[in-house]
Amino acid sequence: MIPPTSETRNIQELSPPLRALLSLLLFGCFYTSLNLYPQSGYFAESLAEFDHLPFPLAGAWRDRLLWSDYWTHGMMYALGLLSLAGAFLPLLHPHRWQAARALLAISLIWKTFLLWADFRLWSTNEVIQLVAAGLMVIDPQTCLARVRATLIVLLTGSAINDLYHQGPQFFSILQLLALALWSLVTRWRGLGFGVMAILLFYDGIADASYHTVVLFPMLLLSWDDQPVFPRPSPAHALLGLFLAALTVTMVPHGLFILSPNRVPIEVDLRLKKKDLHYHIRIVYPRSSDNNLNDYRVGIFRFRTAVNDSDSRAEQLLEPLRDQGVVVLGLGLFNQCPECLREPYLYEYYRQELQRRWQPEQLSVEASWGGIPFYQCHDGN
Amino acid sequence: MAGWPDGLRKALAVEEIETDLRLRCLLGHLLVYFHVTFSNWSHPVRASLSSAGQSTLTSVPNFLWDSPPTWLLSPGLSRLLLQGGDLLAVLGLIWVFFDCTGPLLLLGLLFAIKLFYYASDFMLLANYDHMHLLLVFVFLISRSRIFFLRLALAVLYILSGLVKLTPSWLEGEYFLSLPGRFPLLPQDHDSVVILCQLVILLEFCGPLCWYSRWRWMRVFSFVNFILFHLYSGAVVGFRYTSLMLPTISCLFQGGWTRPFGEGFRLGRRDLASWVTLALALWGGCVPWMIPGDARLTGEGRYFGCFMYDAERRVTFQYTMWKGDQRVEIEGERLWQRPHNWGVFAWMSACHVVVYEGPEKVLDRWVSSSRRKVASRPLVLDGQVVFNPSPFDFANARQIGDPYMYYAYAKSMISAYRPDRLSLTVYQQLDGHQERHKVLDIPDFEKLNPTYHPLSRNDWILDDTSHQ
């Protein structure tokens, strides 16, 4: 056996930052399994419960591949544990990082397959992890440089998302400035990086954002003494802005880092079929009697009244059914604000309800911060 | 980081970790498990973990005190601690690739934060967190870490076996009551009973095998524990398995060739570790020292490992009188719906009726099953009088514990100041039809019960002791 030379040893070994990133990404895969495990929507039984939102365009094709609850959870459990094992492999056996990389590839395929099952499962956290994991699988040795560039583009995209949806915001503008300094102004890259790290840390504390938990360490790992670009130019800036702007339309739910979690969302549903009248209101955030930082959804039903001025509302605690047909599955709307802001959610609900229940009248109105973003009135 | 003082490094015995990859890996694992914990506690940040818990009646203080220290924290500060700790835990996993001293200090900090909350809020108590805290504490204080962590693991398994010495496990009632019983395994009555007893045998005897000089015995034990954890995770979920599998896998490295205890020498510096493990063993025996069936009374069960019983059904009723107002609260918790792969969901419901004199002024449900929309508190005259969320979201360990209802009664009295409060709680175990009345207090303030965590409390009923 030929003993390894310094060159081959360098090829065989992975530097500590890269091993740490590999471990982090594998742990992220495990954590996705842990979070998704009690949820629904991504297995066949969810279809009957009206607790499923297929992916746009490719959703119909993917729905044919939905597995049963039993097999889906079984795979999630098995591959989740494999990811966890892989996360510690770079620590316990530094020279066997290729095995961890192989596990990451398997986890990446499985995770993409899983997320593709339901549009609601996507989030900023998952998008960033998928891209970074892909880069690590393809070429781990140059991964950090590419992860750095990817983070800059995605973080720029998130700032553009914030500006697009909410107009000029202090944190979004500060975020853009910090990223510009980090990537384009060699002398001030440390300052830009530091400001970006502080913003992310603040976001993790202030908004309890899931994505920060993986994104923040990833950002710290991507720091390097060398400039992001050897010779930054306006072309780099334009390309980065263009790619970042694409995220507004191409990334599910958009990217939100400094996410506006507190902007209220209200949805008004009015359904009628024969003698059945349903008037439902969905509010986010739900009035927080239990938790001061409780941003969960409230779903209320207004009892059928002689006149609409009777506004007694009761919290809806079970799905609405009519002769075995689920008219309103609570899980469909009990989602994060990014999902509730998707017009596609309401359009799907409207079409699917027409197919399942054939209501005589169906009215859906959704607003974000008081501004309507979806309106539909079917029937008389 | 090369800049840590030598004195500090020596005091923390960092070199032991730097020279042993198993310890470095365990350090990363114990750190990142704080993330699993804190993210569960902080998404969203529970009001019960700050001063808001008192006013919203979402908090059930730990039996150690009437006013837990978490009530001193503002919601913002509590959020900073929990979510900051969450972020730092994952950072710790990364940090371990570069340094050991810093992560070890971070481990101590996160241990303090977790223990602070854990010892304050009764609703947070969980077996895997008990185990995690013990492992972290042993890691922090020990000087022969591999030896004592292995011993701590053995103690945890023995404690897990101790708590199963009840008919629920010895007679297989736990799994016989579940639809599907043992998935993928024989379903007949005798097989289920034998499998339950084999688990107890594994937990008592398996750790002893690790110290045997016969290699086949050590490997046999290790393989069985791995299979047990892989299987149990499919039944009860990830959290326990994700703690134990990496721990046992790391600690067994080196056990293939040598017994666990080989080469260890007793020393005075290890006294703290021995005392800790002895106390842990003693804690597991406390329920046996207190008369009564701990499955019903819940007394002494939190000083060691504690099991929950499947198909436990709890019904409770609070009635409060204040002037001519009467508030009747009825609640029910069923154990679970038929489950797949450890995805548990329980049925819960709370119903409230309010009378003003003879007239019924309010009659509604305030909560229903978990995993749906959030429950809704009862507010009278601007004051939260009852909040169903602790009962909706209590896990299977706490929901049958009489202490929980006792502590909540005290909170309701403190908030609403009724003229009188009565409390009744019934339990059914393992799907049996037989109902056990565990609490029957017609006038709480008149009785003025006090909870003694280490001894028998007369006001907690146990009809099994008369059989």
XYZ file of N, CA and C in Angstrom, chain B residues 50-219:
510
model
N -41.877 32.810 31.289
C -41.549 34.180 31.679
C -42.647 34.689 32.618
N -42.554 35.958 32.952
C -43.543 36.537 33.866
C -44.948 36.490 33.272
N -45.041 36.374 31.948
C -46.362 36.325 31.308
C -47.118 35.048 31.671
N -46.397 34.031 32.073
C -47.050 32.765 32.399
C -48.005 32.871 33.565
N -47.681 33.786 34.455
C -48.525 33.951 35.641
C -49.845 34.586 35.262
N -49.781 35.632 34.447
C -51.003 36.373 34.131
C -51.889 35.636 33.135
N -51.291 34.793 32.309
C -52.089 34.081 31.303
C -52.476 32.683 31.770
N -52.061 32.332 32.982
C -52.363 31.002 33.545
C -51.917 29.881 32.607
N -50.762 30.038 32.017
C -50.218 28.965 31.196
C -49.110 28.227 31.914
N -48.748 28.726 33.074
C -47.592 28.169 33.762
C -48.007 27.230 34.883
N -47.326 26.121 34.985
C -47.487 25.213 36.120
C -46.112 25.090 36.758
N -45.906 25.741 37.884
C -44.561 25.755 38.473
C -44.115 24.359 38.874
N -42.839 24.133 38.780
C -42.245 22.912 39.291
C -42.550 22.787 40.782
N -42.621 21.552 41.265
C -43.009 21.338 42.661
C -41.969 21.841 43.659
N -40.837 22.320 43.151
C -39.803 22.831 44.050
C -40.202 24.171 44.659
N -41.075 24.914 43.991
C -41.430 26.242 44.481
C -42.781 26.694 43.980
N -43.363 27.641 44.739
C -44.658 28.206 44.353
C -44.486 29.277 43.281
N -43.424 30.060 43.397
C -43.169 31.101 42.400
C -41.829 30.799 41.742
N -41.859 30.220 40.576
C -40.593 29.821 39.963
C -39.779 31.032 39.535
N -38.475 30.900 39.461
C -37.628 32.035 39.064
C -37.908 32.545 37.659
N -38.503 31.726 36.795
C -38.808 32.210 35.444
C -39.818 33.348 35.468
N -40.614 33.437 36.538
C -41.581 34.533 36.622
C -40.911 35.876 36.839
N -39.618 35.832 37.136
C -38.874 37.091 37.286
C -38.402 37.631 35.935
N -38.462 36.796 34.927
C -37.941 37.211 33.618
C -39.029 37.875 32.809
N -38.665 38.932 32.125
C -39.598 39.510 31.165
C -39.662 38.588 29.950
N -40.741 38.647 29.180
C -40.816 37.809 27.975
C -39.652 38.052 27.020
N -39.224 39.295 26.892
C -38.112 39.593 25.987
C -36.820 38.948 26.443
N -36.557 39.008 27.739
C -35.323 38.415 28.265
C -35.359 36.898 28.138
N -36.518 36.329 28.395
C -36.659 34.888 28.258
C -36.430 34.465 26.815
N -36.948 35.239 25.911
C -36.742 34.915 24.503
C -35.266 35.009 24.144
N -34.610 36.020 24.661
C -33.176 36.178 24.383
C -32.399 34.957 24.866
N -32.716 34.498 26.062
C -31.998 33.352 26.622
C -32.252 32.081 25.820
N -33.515 31.841 25.513
C -33.846 30.578 24.853
C -33.382 30.566 23.402
N -33.675 31.626 22.691
C -33.313 31.616 21.281
C -31.836 31.882 21.083
N -31.281 32.652 21.962
C -29.833 32.800 21.945
C -29.155 31.468 22.230
N -29.679 30.755 23.206
C -29.138 29.443 23.508
C -29.296 28.477 22.341
N -30.406 28.582 21.647
C -30.656 27.746 20.476
C -29.587 27.982 19.414
N -29.325 29.234 19.122
C -28.306 29.577 18.120
C -26.931 29.122 18.572
N -26.630 29.378 19.851
C -25.296 29.037 20.347
C -25.064 27.528 20.350
N -26.115 26.772 20.556
C -25.961 25.317 20.576
C -25.466 24.803 19.228
N -26.055 25.288 18.160
C -25.608 24.841 16.844
C -24.224 25.394 16.532
N -23.976 26.618 16.979
C -22.618 27.167 16.835
C -21.612 26.290 17.555
N -22.041 25.757 18.688
C -21.144 24.893 19.449
C -20.728 23.668 18.664
N -21.668 23.104 17.912
C -21.342 21.937 17.086
C -20.242 22.290 16.092
N -20.317 23.489 15.540
C -19.314 23.930 14.572
C -17.997 24.225 15.283
N -18.105 24.839 16.416
C -16.926 25.272 17.165
C -16.037 24.084 17.537
N -16.667 22.945 17.805
C -15.922 21.773 18.259
C -14.908 21.326 17.206
N -15.136 21.663 15.956
C -14.180 21.310 14.911
C -12.889 22.114 15.033
N -12.932 23.223 15.764
C -11.767 24.114 15.841
C -11.151 24.164 17.234
N -11.935 23.903 18.247
C -11.458 24.127 19.613
C -12.267 23.260 20.556
N -11.760 23.068 21.782
C -12.507 22.300 22.784
C -12.823 23.111 24.036
N -11.952 24.048 24.375
C -12.166 24.804 25.607
C -13.417 25.666 25.510
N -13.509 26.410 24.426
C -14.682 27.270 24.243
C -15.979 26.481 24.249
N -16.063 25.413 23.454
C -17.300 24.617 23.493
C -17.602 24.043 24.867
N -16.570 23.702 25.614
C -16.819 23.157 26.950
C -17.414 24.227 27.865
N -16.887 25.429 27.772
C -17.468 26.534 28.540
C -18.897 26.804 28.096
N -19.113 26.737 26.792
C -20.460 26.929 26.261
C -21.401 25.840 26.778
N -20.900 24.636 26.872
C -21.708 23.531 27.407
C -22.179 23.854 28.821
N -21.258 24.403 29.618
C -21.626 24.785 30.978
C -22.678 25.878 30.997
N -22.525 26.850 30.130
C -23.496 27.947 30.073
C -24.872 27.434 29.669
N -24.926 26.621 28.637
C -26.220 26.112 28.163
C -26.844 25.180 29.200
N -26.006 24.443 29.900
C -26.512 23.586 30.978
C -27.206 24.436 32.040
N -26.592 25.544 32.398
C -27.181 26.414 33.413
C -28.519 26.988 32.936
N -28.555 27.398 31.678
C -29.808 27.976 31.144
C -30.907 26.912 31.119
N -30.551 25.739 30.621
C -31.565 24.685 30.513
C -32.065 24.272 31.903
N -31.137 24.126 32.841
C -31.530 23.705 34.181
C -32.412 24.766 34.848
N -32.095 26.006 34.581
C -32.891 27.106 35.129
C -34.358 26.976 34.703
N -34.573 26.764 33.424
C -35.946 26.634 32.956
C -36.553 25.301 33.362
N -35.754 24.270 33.260
C -36.255 22.919 33.523
C -36.729 22.775 34.958
N -35.979 23.406 35.875
C -36.332 23.308 37.292
C -37.457 24.263 37.674
N -37.864 25.113 36.722
C -38.907 26.095 37.041
C -40.281 25.662 36.579
N -40.328 25.037 35.399
C -41.616 24.770 34.778
C -41.883 23.272 34.757
N -42.934 22.876 35.413
C -43.297 21.464 35.516
C -43.575 20.854 34.146
N -44.106 21.664 33.241
C -44.532 21.136 31.956
C -43.355 20.754 31.056
N -42.169 21.164 31.422
C -41.024 20.855 30.571
C -40.420 19.486 30.871
N -40.798 18.908 31.992
C -40.131 17.668 32.419
C -40.333 16.556 31.406
N -39.237 15.934 31.042
C -39.276 14.841 30.074
C -38.072 13.952 30.308
N -38.252 12.687 30.061
C -37.195 11.716 30.307
C -35.903 12.056 29.576
N -36.025 12.374 28.298
C -34.801 12.579 27.528
C -34.053 13.822 28.005
N -34.788 14.784 28.550
C -34.109 15.949 29.098
C -33.458 15.634 30.437
N -34.081 14.798 31.220
C -33.429 14.290 32.430
C -32.086 13.668 32.057
N -32.127 12.804 31.071
C -30.929 12.063 30.678
C -29.881 13.005 30.112
N -30.324 13.926 29.291
C -29.369 14.871 28.690
C -28.672 15.680 29.774
N -29.428 16.163 30.732
C -28.832 16.976 31.799
C -27.841 16.166 32.619
N -28.169 14.931 32.892
C -27.231 14.112 33.668
C -25.941 13.873 32.888
N -26.080 13.545 31.610
C -24.890 13.298 30.791
C -24.034 14.562 30.691
N -24.668 15.692 30.517
C -23.909 16.948 30.416
C -23.198 17.232 31.732
N -23.893 17.037 32.842
C -23.290 17.319 34.146
C -22.081 16.411 34.382
N -22.233 15.153 34.070
C -21.114 14.219 34.240
C -19.963 14.611 33.320
N -20.266 15.020 32.122
C -19.221 15.453 31.186
C -18.467 16.652 31.739
N -19.181 17.550 32.383
C -18.556 18.779 32.872
C -17.664 18.524 34.085
N -18.104 17.662 34.990
C -17.394 17.561 36.270
C -16.366 16.434 36.304
N -16.447 15.489 35.354
C -15.588 14.306 35.459
C -14.201 14.574 34.923
N -13.263 13.778 35.414
C -11.883 13.854 34.949
C -11.473 12.613 34.210
N -12.205 11.553 34.335
C -12.000 10.374 33.482
C -13.319 10.198 32.750
N -13.458 11.029 31.765
C -14.797 11.237 31.198
C -15.360 9.977 30.559
N -14.541 9.268 29.804
C -15.057 8.090 29.122
C -15.605 7.095 30.144
N -14.844 6.844 31.212
C -15.281 5.884 32.229
C -16.603 6.330 32.849
N -16.679 7.600 33.267
C -17.884 8.028 33.983
C -19.076 8.245 33.069
N -18.805 8.593 31.816
C -19.946 8.709 30.900
C -20.522 7.333 30.611
N -19.651 6.351 30.489
C -20.145 4.992 30.304
C -20.938 4.540 31.523
N -20.422 4.894 32.684
C -21.129 4.525 33.913
C -22.466 5.273 34.006
N -22.470 6.547 33.590
C -23.721 7.325 33.598
C -24.734 6.700 32.658
N -24.256 6.249 31.523
C -25.155 5.595 30.572
C -25.736 4.328 31.190
N -24.904 3.574 31.863
C -25.375 2.358 32.536
C -26.423 2.703 33.589
N -26.158 3.756 34.355
C -27.112 4.181 35.383
C -28.451 4.569 34.734
N -28.382 5.263 33.616
C -29.628 5.683 32.953
C -30.436 4.483 32.486
N -29.757 3.489 31.956
C -30.489 2.307 31.516
C -31.090 1.569 32.711
N -30.352 1.483 33.779
C -30.883 0.813 34.966
C -32.082 1.573 35.524
N -31.988 2.888 35.524
C -33.129 3.693 35.980
C -34.338 3.463 35.072
N -34.061 3.339 33.776
C -35.164 3.084 32.840
C -35.792 1.726 33.114
N -34.983 0.777 33.522
C -35.519 -0.537 33.874
C -36.306 -0.502 35.165
N -35.779 0.258 36.129
C -36.444 0.359 37.439
C -37.879 0.851 37.297
N -38.039 1.852 36.452
C -39.338 2.497 36.369
C -40.343 1.618 35.620
N -39.845 0.568 35.004
C -40.750 -0.321 34.264
C -41.217 -1.493 35.114
N -40.836 -1.538 36.379
C -41.239 -2.637 37.244
C -42.658 -2.395 37.760
N -43.572 -2.325 36.823
C -44.991 -2.134 37.134
C -45.782 -3.086 36.244
N -47.044 -3.328 36.557
C -47.832 -4.197 35.682
C -47.910 -3.677 34.245
N -47.749 -2.384 34.074
C -47.819 -1.832 32.712
C -46.793 -2.476 31.798
N -45.627 -2.799 32.378
C -44.578 -3.420 31.576
C -44.421 -4.892 31.903
N -44.443 -5.246 33.163
C -44.226 -6.646 33.531
C -45.318 -7.545 32.969
N -46.523 -7.015 32.872
C -47.615 -7.799 32.316
C -47.999 -7.319 30.925
N -47.155 -6.474 30.361
C -47.355 -6.054 28.978
C -48.564 -5.182 28.735
N -49.145 -4.624 29.796
C -50.392 -3.868 29.616
C -50.196 -2.643 28.745
N -49.038 -2.066 28.832
C -48.750 -0.861 28.051
C -48.973 -1.111 26.567
N -48.321 -2.112 26.031
C -48.433 -2.336 24.593
C -49.663 -3.118 24.211
N -50.178 -3.900 25.122
C -51.421 -4.621 24.818
C -52.571 -3.645 24.622
N -52.458 -2.468 25.232
C -53.545 -1.496 25.116
C -53.469 -0.674 23.844
N -52.358 -0.748 23.131
C -52.195 0.085 21.944
C -52.691 -0.622 20.696
N -53.365 0.082 19.819
C -53.684 -0.532 18.527
C -52.383 -0.762 17.772
N -52.195 -1.940 17.263
C -50.950 -2.231 16.569
C -49.870 -2.783 17.472
N -50.044 -2.636 18.786
C -49.105 -3.199 19.765
C -47.664 -2.923 19.346
N -46.888 -3.963 19.146
C -45.525 -3.783 18.652
C -45.550 -3.877 17.127
N -45.392 -2.756 16.430
C -45.389 -2.842 14.962
C -44.310 -3.790 14.448
N -44.647 -4.560 13.478
C -43.717 -5.474 12.794
C -43.314 -6.682 13.638
N -43.821 -6.777 14.852
C -43.449 -7.897 15.713
C -44.708 -8.713 16.034
N -44.525 -9.930 16.598
C -45.714 -10.745 16.922
C -46.701 -9.981 17.801
N -47.970 -10.182 17.511
C -48.997 -9.385 18.162
C -49.741 -10.139 19.259
N -49.476 -11.449 19.396
C -50.249 -12.201 20.379
C -49.852 -11.799 21.795
N -50.714 -12.120 22.721
C -50.591 -11.659 24.103
C -49.256 -12.092 24.729
N -48.937 -13.378 24.602
C -47.715 -13.891 25.266
C -46.460 -13.259 24.684
N -46.453 -13.085 23.366
C -45.258 -12.485 22.735
C -45.060 -11.060 23.219
N -46.143 -10.327 23.338
C -46.021 -8.931 23.785
C -45.481 -8.882 25.211
N -45.993 -9.754 26.062
C -45.524 -9.767 27.465
C -44.041 -10.116 27.517
N -43.653 -11.144 26.748
C -42.242 -11.565 26.769
C -41.342 -10.451 26.252
N -41.759 -9.793 25.193
C -40.941 -8.705 24.643
C -40.783 -7.568 25.648
N -41.849 -7.248 26.338
C -41.763 -6.189 27.366
C -40.757 -6.588 28.449
N -40.820 -7.829 28.854
C -39.914 -8.279 29.922
C -38.478 -8.350 29.424
N -38.316 -8.668 28.164
C -36.959 -8.690 27.609
C -36.340 -7.291 27.600
N -37.173 -6.296 27.358
C -36.670 -4.917 27.387
C -36.160 -4.579 28.785
N -36.938 -4.987 29.793
C -36.512 -4.730 31.178
C -35.210 -5.465 31.466
N -35.133 -6.701 31.016
C -33.916 -7.492 31.217
C -32.721 -6.822 30.541
N -32.944 -6.349 29.334
C -31.868 -5.671 28.599
C -31.368 -4.458 29.367
N -32.295 -3.689 29.912
C -31.900 -2.451 30.596
C -31.195 -2.710 31.910
N -31.535 -3.817 32.557
C -30.836 -4.119 33.810
C -29.499 -4.807 33.553
N -29.506 -5.773 32.665
C -28.323 -6.616 32.497
C -27.392 -6.152 31.385
N -27.958 -5.497 30.398
C -27.132 -5.072 29.283
C -25.936 -4.230 29.684
N -26.126 -3.203 30.525
C -24.962 -2.411 30.931
C -23.917 -3.215 31.688
N -24.335 -4.227 32.415
C -23.363 -5.024 33.155
C -22.457 -5.788 32.189
N -23.018 -6.157 31.035
C -22.238 -6.900 30.040
C -21.075 -6.077 29.513
N -21.206 -4.781 29.522
C -20.135 -3.944 28.977
C -18.836 -4.090 29.778
N -18.944 -4.512 31.027
C -17.773 -4.616 31.898
C -17.240 -6.041 31.948
N -17.850 -6.883 31.120
C -17.416 -8.280 31.079
C -16.109 -8.406 30.283
N -15.337 -9.433 30.641
C -14.091 -9.635 29.887
C -14.337 -10.409 28.599
N -15.569 -10.909 28.407
C -15.860 -11.637 27.179
C -16.363 -10.674 26.121
N -15.633 -10.642 25.048
C -15.937 -9.678 23.987
C -17.309 -9.914 23.393
N -17.660 -11.220 23.202
C -18.941 -11.515 22.563
C -20.092 -10.949 23.390
N -19.945 -10.930 24.702
C -21.004 -10.432 25.574
C -21.149 -8.906 25.418
N -20.027 -8.241 25.334
C -20.082 -6.794 25.164
C -20.724 -6.434 23.829
N -20.314 -7.109 22.784
C -20.839 -6.817 21.446
C -22.317 -7.170 21.368
